[in-house]
Protein backbone atom coordinates (compact mmCIF):
# COMPACT_ATOMS: atom_id res chain seq x y z
CA UNK A 1 0.00 0.00 0.00
CA UNK A 2 1.06 3.52 -0.67
CA UNK A 3 1.17 5.93 2.26
CA UNK A 4 0.55 8.79 -0.18
CA UNK A 5 -2.62 7.11 -1.40
CA UNK A 6 -3.73 6.44 2.18
CA UNK A 7 -3.28 10.14 2.95
CA UNK A 8 -5.22 11.13 -0.19
CA UNK A 9 -8.12 8.85 0.74
CA UNK A 10 -8.16 9.91 4.41
CA UNK A 11 -8.77 13.52 3.34
CA UNK A 12 -11.96 12.68 1.44
CA UNK A 13 -15.49 13.09 2.82
CA UNK A 14 -16.81 9.74 4.15
CA UNK A 15 -19.05 8.77 1.20
CA UNK A 16 -16.36 9.67 -1.33
CA UNK A 17 -13.71 7.88 0.73
CA UNK A 18 -15.79 4.72 0.80
CA UNK A 19 -16.40 4.84 -2.98
CA UNK A 20 -12.72 5.54 -3.70
CA UNK A 21 -11.59 2.75 -1.38
CA UNK A 22 -13.96 0.31 -3.12
CA UNK A 23 -12.54 1.32 -6.49
CA UNK A 24 -9.00 1.01 -5.13
CA UNK A 25 -9.77 -2.52 -3.93
CA UNK A 26 -11.21 -3.48 -7.31
CA UNK A 27 -8.15 -2.11 -9.11
CA UNK A 28 -5.84 -3.99 -6.72
CA UNK A 29 -7.71 -7.19 -7.57
CA UNK A 30 -7.34 -6.56 -11.30
CA UNK A 31 -3.72 -5.35 -11.05
CA UNK A 32 -2.27 -7.39 -8.16
CA UNK A 33 1.39 -7.03 -9.13
CA UNK A 34 1.23 -3.36 -10.15
CA UNK A 35 2.73 -0.47 -8.21
CA UNK A 36 0.31 1.79 -6.37
CA UNK A 37 1.33 5.44 -6.59
CA UNK A 38 0.23 9.01 -7.11
CA UNK A 39 0.43 10.38 -10.66
CA UNK A 40 -0.90 13.79 -11.68
CA UNK A 41 -2.02 14.19 -8.04
CA UNK A 42 -4.32 11.16 -8.26
CA UNK A 43 -3.97 7.62 -6.93
CA UNK A 44 -3.35 4.93 -9.48
CA UNK A 45 -1.47 1.86 -10.56
CA UNK A 46 1.70 1.66 -12.64
CA UNK A 47 3.10 -1.32 -14.53
CA UNK A 48 5.47 -3.43 -12.38
CA UNK A 49 8.63 -2.84 -14.38
CA UNK A 50 11.30 -0.15 -14.49
CA UNK A 51 9.75 2.99 -15.92
CA UNK A 52 6.38 1.22 -16.04
CA UNK A 53 3.54 3.21 -17.53
CA UNK A 54 0.41 4.19 -15.66
CA UNK A 55 -2.44 1.77 -16.26
CA UNK A 56 -5.18 3.72 -14.49
CA UNK A 57 -5.80 6.38 -11.90
CA UNK A 58 -8.81 7.64 -10.00
CA UNK A 59 -9.76 10.85 -8.29
CA UNK A 60 -12.47 12.44 -6.19
CA UNK A 61 -13.90 15.87 -6.92
CA UNK A 62 -16.62 17.97 -5.32
CA UNK A 63 -19.57 16.14 -6.89
CA UNK A 64 -18.18 13.03 -8.50
CA UNK A 65 -15.31 10.57 -8.76
CA UNK A 66 -13.56 9.46 -11.89
CA UNK A 67 -11.64 6.49 -13.26
CA UNK A 68 -8.93 7.48 -15.75
CA UNK A 69 -7.08 4.90 -17.85
CA UNK A 70 -4.31 7.41 -18.72
CA UNK A 71 -5.19 7.21 -22.41
CA UNK A 72 -7.54 9.20 -24.60
CA UNK A 73 -8.42 6.20 -26.75
CA UNK A 74 -9.91 3.79 -24.19
CA UNK A 75 -13.13 5.40 -22.90
CA UNK A 76 -14.45 6.51 -26.33
CA UNK A 77 -14.38 2.84 -27.42
CA UNK A 78 -16.23 1.39 -24.41
CA UNK A 79 -19.96 1.66 -23.71
CA UNK A 80 -20.04 3.25 -20.26
CA UNK A 81 -23.80 3.87 -20.23
CA UNK A 82 -25.34 5.27 -17.99
CA UNK A 83 -22.23 7.04 -16.71
CA UNK A 84 -20.99 10.40 -17.92
CA UNK A 85 -17.70 10.19 -19.78
CA UNK A 86 -14.96 12.37 -21.18
CA UNK A 87 -12.27 11.38 -23.64
CA UNK A 88 -10.04 10.44 -20.74
CA UNK A 89 -12.33 9.03 -18.06
CA UNK A 90 -15.64 7.82 -16.73
CA UNK A 91 -17.38 9.71 -13.93
CA UNK A 92 -19.53 8.32 -11.15
CA UNK A 93 -20.99 9.21 -7.76
CA UNK A 94 -20.75 7.39 -4.44
CA UNK A 95 -24.40 6.34 -4.72
CA UNK A 96 -23.90 4.92 -8.25
CA UNK A 97 -20.44 3.29 -8.31
CA UNK A 98 -18.93 1.74 -11.39
CA UNK A 99 -19.80 -1.95 -11.79
CA UNK A 100 -16.83 -4.33 -11.48
CA UNK A 101 -17.41 -5.61 -15.03
CA UNK A 102 -17.04 -2.10 -16.47
CA UNK A 103 -13.90 -1.44 -14.43
CA UNK A 104 -12.43 -4.72 -15.65
CA UNK A 105 -13.28 -3.91 -19.27
CA UNK A 106 -11.55 -0.52 -19.01
CA UNK A 107 -8.46 -2.00 -17.35
CA UNK A 108 -8.18 -4.86 -19.84
CA UNK A 109 -8.47 -2.41 -22.75
CA UNK A 110 -5.71 -0.26 -21.26
CA UNK A 111 -3.48 -3.27 -20.68
CA UNK A 112 -4.01 -4.39 -24.29
CA UNK A 113 -3.08 -0.90 -25.48
CA UNK A 114 0.09 -0.92 -23.37
CA UNK A 115 1.06 -4.38 -24.68
CA UNK A 116 1.25 -3.12 -28.27
Tab-separated table of N, CA, C and O in Angstrom:
chain	number	residue	atom	x	y	z
A	1	UNK	N	0.833	-1.185	0.000
A	1	UNK	CA	0.000	0.000	0.000
A	1	UNK	C	0.876	1.246	0.000
A	1	UNK	O	1.953	1.251	0.562
A	2	UNK	N	0.357	2.266	-0.593
A	2	UNK	CA	1.061	3.523	-0.674
A	2	UNK	C	0.587	4.470	0.424
A	2	UNK	O	-0.610	4.738	0.540
A	3	UNK	N	1.519	4.975	1.205
A	3	UNK	CA	1.169	5.930	2.258
A	3	UNK	C	0.588	7.206	1.660
A	3	UNK	O	-0.317	7.810	2.238
A	4	UNK	N	1.089	7.595	0.490
A	4	UNK	CA	0.553	8.789	-0.180
A	4	UNK	C	-0.910	8.589	-0.558
A	4	UNK	O	-1.723	9.492	-0.410
A	5	UNK	N	-1.235	7.405	-1.028
A	5	UNK	CA	-2.615	7.111	-1.400
A	5	UNK	C	-3.482	7.063	-0.144
A	5	UNK	O	-4.597	7.595	-0.134
A	6	UNK	N	-2.982	6.465	0.910
A	6	UNK	CA	-3.733	6.442	2.177
A	6	UNK	C	-4.042	7.852	2.648
A	6	UNK	O	-5.157	8.138	3.098
A	7	UNK	N	-3.086	8.748	2.539
A	7	UNK	CA	-3.279	10.144	2.946
A	7	UNK	C	-4.324	10.816	2.064
A	7	UNK	O	-5.194	11.541	2.555
A	8	UNK	N	-4.245	10.580	0.764
A	8	UNK	CA	-5.222	11.130	-0.189
A	8	UNK	C	-6.633	10.684	0.205
A	8	UNK	O	-7.550	11.494	0.298
A	9	UNK	N	-6.801	9.387	0.425
A	9	UNK	CA	-8.118	8.848	0.743
A	9	UNK	C	-8.630	9.343	2.094
A	9	UNK	O	-9.818	9.630	2.238
A	10	UNK	N	-7.758	9.459	3.069
A	10	UNK	CA	-8.161	9.906	4.408
A	10	UNK	C	-8.722	11.324	4.393
A	10	UNK	O	-9.540	11.673	5.244
A	11	UNK	N	-8.316	12.122	3.421
A	11	UNK	CA	-8.773	13.517	3.344
A	11	UNK	C	-10.146	13.660	2.689
A	11	UNK	O	-10.724	14.752	2.710
A	12	UNK	N	-10.678	12.593	2.139
A	12	UNK	CA	-11.962	12.676	1.442
A	12	UNK	C	-13.137	12.623	2.410
A	12	UNK	O	-13.051	11.997	3.470
A	13	UNK	N	-14.267	13.238	2.019
A	13	UNK	CA	-15.492	13.086	2.818
A	13	UNK	C	-15.870	11.601	2.882
A	13	UNK	O	-15.564	10.843	1.944
A	14	UNK	N	-16.540	11.165	3.947
A	14	UNK	CA	-16.810	9.740	4.148
A	14	UNK	C	-17.399	8.985	2.960
A	14	UNK	O	-16.904	7.912	2.614
A	15	UNK	N	-18.435	9.496	2.314
A	15	UNK	CA	-19.052	8.771	1.196
A	15	UNK	C	-18.082	8.648	0.024
A	15	UNK	O	-18.001	7.601	-0.622
A	16	UNK	N	-17.337	9.698	-0.242
A	16	UNK	CA	-16.363	9.666	-1.333
A	16	UNK	C	-15.191	8.753	-0.981
A	16	UNK	O	-14.676	8.050	-1.846
A	17	UNK	N	-14.789	8.764	0.286
A	17	UNK	CA	-13.707	7.880	0.726
A	17	UNK	C	-14.107	6.421	0.533
A	17	UNK	O	-13.340	5.621	0.013
A	18	UNK	N	-15.314	6.094	0.937
A	18	UNK	CA	-15.794	4.722	0.804
A	18	UNK	C	-15.827	4.297	-0.668
A	18	UNK	O	-15.391	3.193	-1.015
A	19	UNK	N	-16.328	5.152	-1.543
A	19	UNK	CA	-16.396	4.841	-2.979
A	19	UNK	C	-14.995	4.708	-3.577
A	19	UNK	O	-14.730	3.796	-4.367
A	20	UNK	N	-14.097	5.594	-3.188
A	20	UNK	CA	-12.722	5.543	-3.703
A	20	UNK	C	-11.997	4.305	-3.181
A	20	UNK	O	-11.243	3.661	-3.927
A	21	UNK	N	-12.215	3.948	-1.931
A	21	UNK	CA	-11.591	2.746	-1.375
A	21	UNK	C	-12.105	1.482	-2.060
A	21	UNK	O	-11.348	0.535	-2.290
A	22	UNK	N	-13.393	1.466	-2.401
A	22	UNK	CA	-13.956	0.314	-3.115
A	22	UNK	C	-13.335	0.200	-4.503
A	22	UNK	O	-12.996	-0.901	-4.949
A	23	UNK	N	-13.165	1.334	-5.186
A	23	UNK	CA	-12.535	1.323	-6.494
A	23	UNK	C	-11.077	0.890	-6.374
A	23	UNK	O	-10.590	0.076	-7.170
A	24	UNK	N	-10.391	1.400	-5.377
A	24	UNK	CA	-8.999	1.007	-5.130
A	24	UNK	C	-8.888	-0.506	-4.953
A	24	UNK	O	-8.020	-1.156	-5.529
A	25	UNK	N	-9.779	-1.074	-4.172
A	25	UNK	CA	-9.766	-2.520	-3.926
A	25	UNK	C	-10.009	-3.298	-5.222
A	25	UNK	O	-9.352	-4.307	-5.478
A	26	UNK	N	-10.937	-2.818	-6.033
A	26	UNK	CA	-11.214	-3.483	-7.309
A	26	UNK	C	-9.998	-3.414	-8.222
A	26	UNK	O	-9.630	-4.407	-8.867
A	27	UNK	N	-9.346	-2.258	-8.281
A	27	UNK	CA	-8.151	-2.113	-9.111
A	27	UNK	C	-7.016	-3.000	-8.608
A	27	UNK	O	-6.301	-3.598	-9.405
A	28	UNK	N	-6.869	-3.108	-7.290
A	28	UNK	CA	-5.837	-3.991	-6.725
A	28	UNK	C	-6.090	-5.448	-7.116
A	28	UNK	O	-5.154	-6.200	-7.367
A	29	UNK	N	-7.357	-5.836	-7.160
A	29	UNK	CA	-7.707	-7.192	-7.569
A	29	UNK	C	-7.348	-7.429	-9.033
A	29	UNK	O	-6.826	-8.480	-9.388
A	30	UNK	N	-7.618	-6.434	-9.872
A	30	UNK	CA	-7.344	-6.555	-11.304
A	30	UNK	C	-5.857	-6.400	-11.636
A	30	UNK	O	-5.398	-6.916	-12.648
A	31	UNK	N	-5.133	-5.672	-10.795
A	31	UNK	CA	-3.722	-5.354	-11.052
A	31	UNK	C	-2.869	-5.735	-9.841
A	31	UNK	O	-2.180	-4.893	-9.265
A	32	UNK	N	-2.889	-6.994	-9.429
A	32	UNK	CA	-2.266	-7.386	-8.163
A	32	UNK	C	-0.760	-7.151	-8.069
A	32	UNK	O	-0.254	-6.910	-6.984
A	33	UNK	N	-0.059	-7.196	-9.170
A	33	UNK	CA	1.390	-7.025	-9.128
A	33	UNK	C	1.837	-5.613	-9.508
A	33	UNK	O	3.033	-5.348	-9.590
A	34	UNK	N	0.893	-4.718	-9.737
A	34	UNK	CA	1.227	-3.362	-10.151
A	34	UNK	C	1.595	-2.484	-8.952
A	34	UNK	O	1.283	-2.810	-7.810
A	35	UNK	N	2.241	-1.374	-9.242
A	35	UNK	CA	2.735	-0.468	-8.207
A	35	UNK	C	1.715	0.638	-7.967
A	35	UNK	O	1.370	1.376	-8.884
A	36	UNK	N	1.250	0.730	-6.729
A	36	UNK	CA	0.315	1.785	-6.368
A	36	UNK	C	1.100	3.069	-6.134
A	36	UNK	O	2.130	3.066	-5.467
A	37	UNK	N	0.600	4.168	-6.688
A	37	UNK	CA	1.326	5.435	-6.587
A	37	UNK	C	0.382	6.608	-6.799
A	37	UNK	O	-0.804	6.420	-7.041
A	38	UNK	N	0.947	7.806	-6.707
A	38	UNK	CA	0.230	9.012	-7.112
A	38	UNK	C	0.836	9.467	-8.431
A	38	UNK	O	2.058	9.490	-8.583
A	39	UNK	N	-0.019	9.837	-9.386
A	39	UNK	CA	0.425	10.380	-10.658
A	39	UNK	C	-0.556	11.471	-11.042
A	39	UNK	O	-1.776	11.254	-11.000
A	40	UNK	N	-0.036	12.631	-11.392
A	40	UNK	CA	-0.897	13.787	-11.680
A	40	UNK	C	-1.824	14.067	-10.499
A	40	UNK	O	-3.001	14.359	-10.674
A	41	UNK	N	-1.306	13.917	-9.294
A	41	UNK	CA	-2.017	14.186	-8.039
A	41	UNK	C	-3.224	13.269	-7.827
A	41	UNK	O	-4.123	13.594	-7.070
A	42	UNK	N	-3.244	12.113	-8.492
A	42	UNK	CA	-4.323	11.156	-8.263
A	42	UNK	C	-3.745	9.763	-8.025
A	42	UNK	O	-2.708	9.421	-8.593
A	43	UNK	N	-4.413	8.992	-7.172
A	43	UNK	CA	-3.974	7.625	-6.935
A	43	UNK	C	-4.119	6.786	-8.199
A	43	UNK	O	-5.004	7.041	-9.022
A	44	UNK	N	-3.253	5.800	-8.326
A	44	UNK	CA	-3.353	4.929	-9.477
A	44	UNK	C	-2.399	3.765	-9.394
A	44	UNK	O	-1.749	3.544	-8.363
A	45	UNK	N	-2.307	3.046	-10.494
A	45	UNK	CA	-1.469	1.859	-10.562
A	45	UNK	C	-0.603	1.902	-11.807
A	45	UNK	O	-1.086	2.160	-12.906
A	46	UNK	N	0.668	1.626	-11.602
A	46	UNK	CA	1.698	1.659	-12.636
A	46	UNK	C	2.160	0.237	-12.917
A	46	UNK	O	2.161	-0.619	-12.042
A	47	UNK	N	2.571	-0.008	-14.167
A	47	UNK	CA	3.099	-1.318	-14.527
A	47	UNK	C	4.277	-1.694	-13.623
A	47	UNK	O	5.060	-0.825	-13.251
A	48	UNK	N	4.418	-2.986	-13.303
A	48	UNK	CA	5.468	-3.430	-12.377
A	48	UNK	C	6.811	-3.691	-13.059
A	48	UNK	O	7.368	-4.775	-12.965
A	49	UNK	N	7.312	-2.710	-13.752
A	49	UNK	CA	8.627	-2.841	-14.380
A	49	UNK	C	9.314	-1.488	-14.329
A	49	UNK	O	8.648	-0.466	-14.094
A	50	UNK	N	10.616	-1.445	-14.503
A	50	UNK	CA	11.296	-0.150	-14.488
A	50	UNK	C	10.659	0.786	-15.507
A	50	UNK	O	10.380	0.389	-16.639
A	51	UNK	N	10.388	1.977	-15.071
A	51	UNK	CA	9.748	2.990	-15.920
A	51	UNK	C	8.389	2.527	-16.449
A	51	UNK	O	7.993	2.866	-17.566
A	52	UNK	N	7.702	1.722	-15.643
A	52	UNK	CA	6.381	1.221	-16.039
A	52	UNK	C	5.390	2.352	-16.236
A	52	UNK	O	5.408	3.348	-15.515
A	53	UNK	N	4.536	2.187	-17.211
A	53	UNK	CA	3.535	3.210	-17.527
A	53	UNK	C	2.330	3.081	-16.611
A	53	UNK	O	2.021	1.999	-16.111
A	54	UNK	N	1.636	4.192	-16.435
A	54	UNK	CA	0.407	4.195	-15.662
A	54	UNK	C	-0.664	3.407	-16.407
A	54	UNK	O	-0.858	3.593	-17.601
A	55	UNK	N	-1.335	2.534	-15.676
A	55	UNK	CA	-2.438	1.773	-16.255
A	55	UNK	C	-3.732	2.535	-16.025
A	55	UNK	O	-4.521	2.733	-16.943
A	56	UNK	N	-3.954	2.984	-14.799
A	56	UNK	CA	-5.176	3.719	-14.485
A	56	UNK	C	-5.001	4.498	-13.194
A	56	UNK	O	-4.234	4.116	-12.323
A	57	UNK	N	-5.759	5.575	-13.114
A	57	UNK	CA	-5.801	6.382	-11.901
A	57	UNK	C	-7.253	6.710	-11.584
A	57	UNK	O	-8.145	6.480	-12.397
A	58	UNK	N	-7.461	7.232	-10.398
A	58	UNK	CA	-8.809	7.637	-9.997
A	58	UNK	C	-8.699	8.871	-9.128
A	58	UNK	O	-7.651	9.155	-8.554
A	59	UNK	N	-9.782	9.622	-9.063
A	59	UNK	CA	-9.761	10.855	-8.286
A	59	UNK	C	-11.164	11.189	-7.810
A	59	UNK	O	-12.156	10.780	-8.415
A	60	UNK	N	-11.210	11.958	-6.728
A	60	UNK	CA	-12.473	12.440	-6.191
A	60	UNK	C	-12.518	13.953	-6.361
A	60	UNK	O	-11.517	14.644	-6.165
A	61	UNK	N	-13.670	14.439	-6.733
A	61	UNK	CA	-13.902	15.866	-6.920
A	61	UNK	C	-15.071	16.280	-6.042
A	61	UNK	O	-15.556	15.482	-5.247
A	62	UNK	N	-15.552	17.474	-6.189
A	62	UNK	CA	-16.619	17.965	-5.322
A	62	UNK	C	-17.902	17.160	-5.450
A	62	UNK	O	-18.536	16.836	-4.449
A	63	UNK	N	-18.285	16.811	-6.681
A	63	UNK	CA	-19.571	16.144	-6.891
A	63	UNK	C	-19.494	14.759	-7.510
A	63	UNK	O	-20.516	14.127	-7.723
A	64	UNK	N	-18.313	14.326	-7.858
A	64	UNK	CA	-18.180	13.026	-8.500
A	64	UNK	C	-16.774	12.468	-8.291
A	64	UNK	O	-15.894	13.163	-7.804
A	65	UNK	N	-16.612	11.220	-8.693
A	65	UNK	CA	-15.308	10.568	-8.755
A	65	UNK	C	-15.082	10.180	-10.211
A	65	UNK	O	-16.024	10.140	-11.001
A	66	UNK	N	-13.845	9.871	-10.535
A	66	UNK	CA	-13.560	9.457	-11.894
A	66	UNK	C	-12.510	8.360	-11.943
A	66	UNK	O	-11.640	8.283	-11.078
A	67	UNK	N	-12.633	7.514	-12.955
A	67	UNK	CA	-11.637	6.490	-13.257
A	67	UNK	C	-11.003	6.895	-14.574
A	67	UNK	O	-11.707	7.142	-15.564
A	68	UNK	N	-9.666	6.976	-14.603
A	68	UNK	CA	-8.927	7.479	-15.753
A	68	UNK	C	-7.872	6.474	-16.198
A	68	UNK	O	-6.903	6.239	-15.476
A	69	UNK	N	-8.043	5.886	-17.386
A	69	UNK	CA	-7.078	4.898	-17.852
A	69	UNK	C	-5.806	5.492	-18.479
A	69	UNK	O	-5.073	4.775	-19.152
A	70	UNK	N	-5.539	6.763	-18.233
A	70	UNK	CA	-4.311	7.405	-18.720
A	70	UNK	C	-4.119	7.216	-20.220
A	70	UNK	O	-3.002	6.966	-20.684
A	71	UNK	N	-5.209	7.314	-20.953
A	71	UNK	CA	-5.191	7.210	-22.405
A	71	UNK	C	-6.474	7.838	-22.933
A	71	UNK	O	-7.546	7.619	-22.366
A	72	UNK	N	-6.356	8.584	-23.997
A	72	UNK	CA	-7.537	9.196	-24.595
A	72	UNK	C	-8.277	8.283	-25.557
A	72	UNK	O	-9.314	8.666	-26.097
A	73	UNK	N	-7.776	7.079	-25.767
A	73	UNK	CA	-8.418	6.199	-26.749
A	73	UNK	C	-9.181	5.026	-26.133
A	73	UNK	O	-9.754	4.227	-26.868
A	74	UNK	N	-9.228	4.924	-24.826
A	74	UNK	CA	-9.909	3.792	-24.189
A	74	UNK	C	-11.403	4.074	-23.998
A	74	UNK	O	-12.255	3.349	-24.509
A	75	UNK	N	-11.727	5.107	-23.257
A	75	UNK	CA	-13.127	5.398	-22.900
A	75	UNK	C	-14.015	5.607	-24.128
A	75	UNK	O	-15.134	5.089	-24.157
A	76	UNK	N	-13.574	6.333	-25.167
A	76	UNK	CA	-14.454	6.509	-26.331
A	76	UNK	C	-14.838	5.194	-27.019
A	76	UNK	O	-15.824	5.151	-27.753
A	77	UNK	N	-14.099	4.124	-26.777
A	77	UNK	CA	-14.378	2.840	-27.418
A	77	UNK	C	-15.102	1.843	-26.526
A	77	UNK	O	-15.251	0.674	-26.907
A	78	UNK	N	-15.532	2.286	-25.346
A	78	UNK	CA	-16.233	1.391	-24.411
A	78	UNK	C	-17.584	2.004	-24.070
A	78	UNK	O	-17.677	3.199	-23.779
A	79	UNK	N	-18.623	1.193	-24.087
A	79	UNK	CA	-19.956	1.663	-23.708
A	79	UNK	C	-20.013	1.780	-22.187
A	79	UNK	O	-20.013	0.767	-21.485
A	80	UNK	N	-20.026	2.999	-21.706
A	80	UNK	CA	-20.042	3.253	-20.263
A	80	UNK	C	-21.423	3.692	-19.776
A	80	UNK	O	-21.560	4.217	-18.669
A	81	UNK	N	-22.434	3.497	-20.591
A	81	UNK	CA	-23.802	3.866	-20.228
A	81	UNK	C	-24.177	3.217	-18.898
A	81	UNK	O	-23.872	2.042	-18.711
A	82	UNK	N	-24.754	3.939	-17.966
A	82	UNK	CA	-25.344	5.265	-17.988
A	82	UNK	C	-24.427	6.363	-17.433
A	82	UNK	O	-24.894	7.444	-17.105
A	83	UNK	N	-23.150	6.096	-17.342
A	83	UNK	CA	-22.228	7.038	-16.715
A	83	UNK	C	-21.777	8.123	-17.686
A	83	UNK	O	-21.643	7.875	-18.886
A	84	UNK	N	-21.517	9.290	-17.137
A	84	UNK	CA	-20.990	10.396	-17.921
A	84	UNK	C	-19.516	10.105	-18.207
A	84	UNK	O	-18.807	9.583	-17.347
A	85	UNK	N	-19.082	10.429	-19.408
A	85	UNK	CA	-17.697	10.186	-19.776
A	85	UNK	C	-17.070	11.426	-20.390
A	85	UNK	O	-17.759	12.348	-20.812
A	86	UNK	N	-15.756	11.410	-20.423
A	86	UNK	CA	-14.963	12.372	-21.179
A	86	UNK	C	-14.035	11.521	-22.034
A	86	UNK	O	-14.037	10.293	-21.926
A	87	UNK	N	-13.211	12.148	-22.831
A	87	UNK	CA	-12.273	11.384	-23.641
A	87	UNK	C	-11.323	10.566	-22.764
A	87	UNK	O	-10.891	9.485	-23.133
A	88	UNK	N	-11.054	11.079	-21.572
A	88	UNK	CA	-10.041	10.435	-20.735
A	88	UNK	C	-10.568	9.669	-19.529
A	88	UNK	O	-9.786	9.025	-18.835
A	89	UNK	N	-11.866	9.720	-19.254
A	89	UNK	CA	-12.330	9.029	-18.061
A	89	UNK	C	-13.826	8.819	-18.010
A	89	UNK	O	-14.580	9.310	-18.843
A	90	UNK	N	-14.231	8.068	-16.999
A	90	UNK	CA	-15.644	7.820	-16.735
A	90	UNK	C	-15.936	8.320	-15.326
A	90	UNK	O	-15.166	8.077	-14.396
A	91	UNK	N	-17.035	9.064	-15.197
A	91	UNK	CA	-17.382	9.714	-13.934
A	91	UNK	C	-18.521	8.971	-13.249
A	91	UNK	O	-19.406	8.424	-13.904
A	92	UNK	N	-18.488	8.995	-11.921
A	92	UNK	CA	-19.533	8.324	-11.149
A	92	UNK	C	-19.675	9.004	-9.797
A	92	UNK	O	-18.851	9.829	-9.409
A	93	UNK	N	-20.729	8.669	-9.093
A	93	UNK	CA	-20.985	9.215	-7.761
A	93	UNK	C	-20.938	8.087	-6.736
A	93	UNK	O	-21.070	6.914	-7.102
A	94	UNK	N	-20.787	8.445	-5.467
A	94	UNK	CA	-20.752	7.392	-4.437
A	94	UNK	C	-22.012	6.534	-4.414
A	94	UNK	O	-21.939	5.338	-4.128
A	95	UNK	N	-23.165	7.121	-4.756
A	95	UNK	CA	-24.403	6.343	-4.720
A	95	UNK	C	-24.641	5.536	-6.000
A	95	UNK	O	-25.557	4.725	-6.053
A	96	UNK	N	-23.812	5.739	-7.032
A	96	UNK	CA	-23.896	4.925	-8.247
A	96	UNK	C	-22.469	4.576	-8.697
A	96	UNK	O	-21.946	5.128	-9.655
A	97	UNK	N	-21.825	3.654	-7.975
A	97	UNK	CA	-20.444	3.286	-8.306
A	97	UNK	C	-20.350	2.526	-9.628
A	97	UNK	O	-21.340	1.991	-10.126
A	98	UNK	N	-19.162	2.487	-10.163
A	98	UNK	CA	-18.926	1.737	-11.394
A	98	UNK	C	-19.040	0.244	-11.121
A	98	UNK	O	-18.493	-0.247	-10.128
A	99	UNK	N	-19.717	-0.494	-11.984
A	99	UNK	CA	-19.798	-1.945	-11.793
A	99	UNK	C	-18.429	-2.600	-12.041
A	99	UNK	O	-17.676	-2.163	-12.918
A	100	UNK	N	-18.110	-3.633	-11.292
A	100	UNK	CA	-16.827	-4.329	-11.482
A	100	UNK	C	-16.576	-4.755	-12.927
A	100	UNK	O	-15.446	-4.689	-13.404
A	101	UNK	N	-17.607	-5.181	-13.642
A	101	UNK	CA	-17.414	-5.613	-15.030
A	101	UNK	C	-16.951	-4.466	-15.921
A	101	UNK	O	-16.123	-4.660	-16.810
A	102	UNK	N	-17.464	-3.266	-15.690
A	102	UNK	CA	-17.041	-2.098	-16.471
A	102	UNK	C	-15.607	-1.720	-16.123
A	102	UNK	O	-14.801	-1.429	-17.016
A	103	UNK	N	-15.279	-1.741	-14.852
A	103	UNK	CA	-13.905	-1.440	-14.427
A	103	UNK	C	-12.942	-2.426	-15.087
A	103	UNK	O	-11.921	-2.027	-15.649
A	104	UNK	N	-13.286	-3.695	-15.052
A	104	UNK	CA	-12.429	-4.721	-15.647
A	104	UNK	C	-12.270	-4.509	-17.150
A	104	UNK	O	-11.164	-4.650	-17.689
A	105	UNK	N	-13.347	-4.144	-17.824
A	105	UNK	CA	-13.283	-3.911	-19.271
A	105	UNK	C	-12.342	-2.756	-19.594
A	105	UNK	O	-11.534	-2.829	-20.521
A	106	UNK	N	-12.418	-1.689	-18.813
A	106	UNK	CA	-11.550	-0.524	-19.009
A	106	UNK	C	-10.087	-0.903	-18.761
A	106	UNK	O	-9.199	-0.565	-19.548
A	107	UNK	N	-9.837	-1.616	-17.681
A	107	UNK	CA	-8.460	-2.001	-17.345
A	107	UNK	C	-7.888	-2.949	-18.393
A	107	UNK	O	-6.743	-2.799	-18.828
A	108	UNK	N	-8.668	-3.918	-18.821
A	108	UNK	CA	-8.185	-4.865	-19.838
A	108	UNK	C	-7.883	-4.141	-21.155
A	108	UNK	O	-6.895	-4.458	-21.825
A	109	UNK	N	-8.715	-3.174	-21.518
A	109	UNK	CA	-8.467	-2.413	-22.749
A	109	UNK	C	-7.175	-1.606	-22.627
A	109	UNK	O	-6.375	-1.538	-23.564
A	110	UNK	N	-6.945	-1.021	-21.472
A	110	UNK	CA	-5.710	-0.260	-21.265
A	110	UNK	C	-4.498	-1.179	-21.288
A	110	UNK	O	-3.459	-0.848	-21.898
A	111	UNK	N	-4.601	-2.327	-20.668
A	111	UNK	CA	-3.483	-3.273	-20.681
A	111	UNK	C	-3.177	-3.746	-22.102
A	111	UNK	O	-2.015	-3.887	-22.485
A	112	UNK	N	-4.219	-3.986	-22.897
A	112	UNK	CA	-4.013	-4.391	-24.285
A	112	UNK	C	-3.320	-3.280	-25.074
A	112	UNK	O	-2.430	-3.542	-25.875
A	113	UNK	N	-3.714	-2.041	-24.817
A	113	UNK	CA	-3.084	-0.904	-25.477
A	113	UNK	C	-1.603	-0.809	-25.099
A	113	UNK	O	-0.752	-0.588	-25.951
A	114	UNK	N	-1.295	-0.998	-23.841
A	114	UNK	CA	0.090	-0.919	-23.371
A	114	UNK	C	0.948	-2.077	-23.911
A	114	UNK	O	2.158	-1.939	-24.048
A	115	UNK	N	0.329	-3.203	-24.199
A	115	UNK	CA	1.060	-4.380	-24.678
A	115	UNK	C	1.475	-4.255	-26.143
A	115	UNK	O	2.305	-5.032	-26.617
A	116	UNK	N	0.927	-3.288	-26.844
A	116	UNK	CA	1.255	-3.118	-28.274
A	116	UNK	C	2.663	-2.632	-28.464
A	116	UNK	O	3.237	-1.933	-27.723
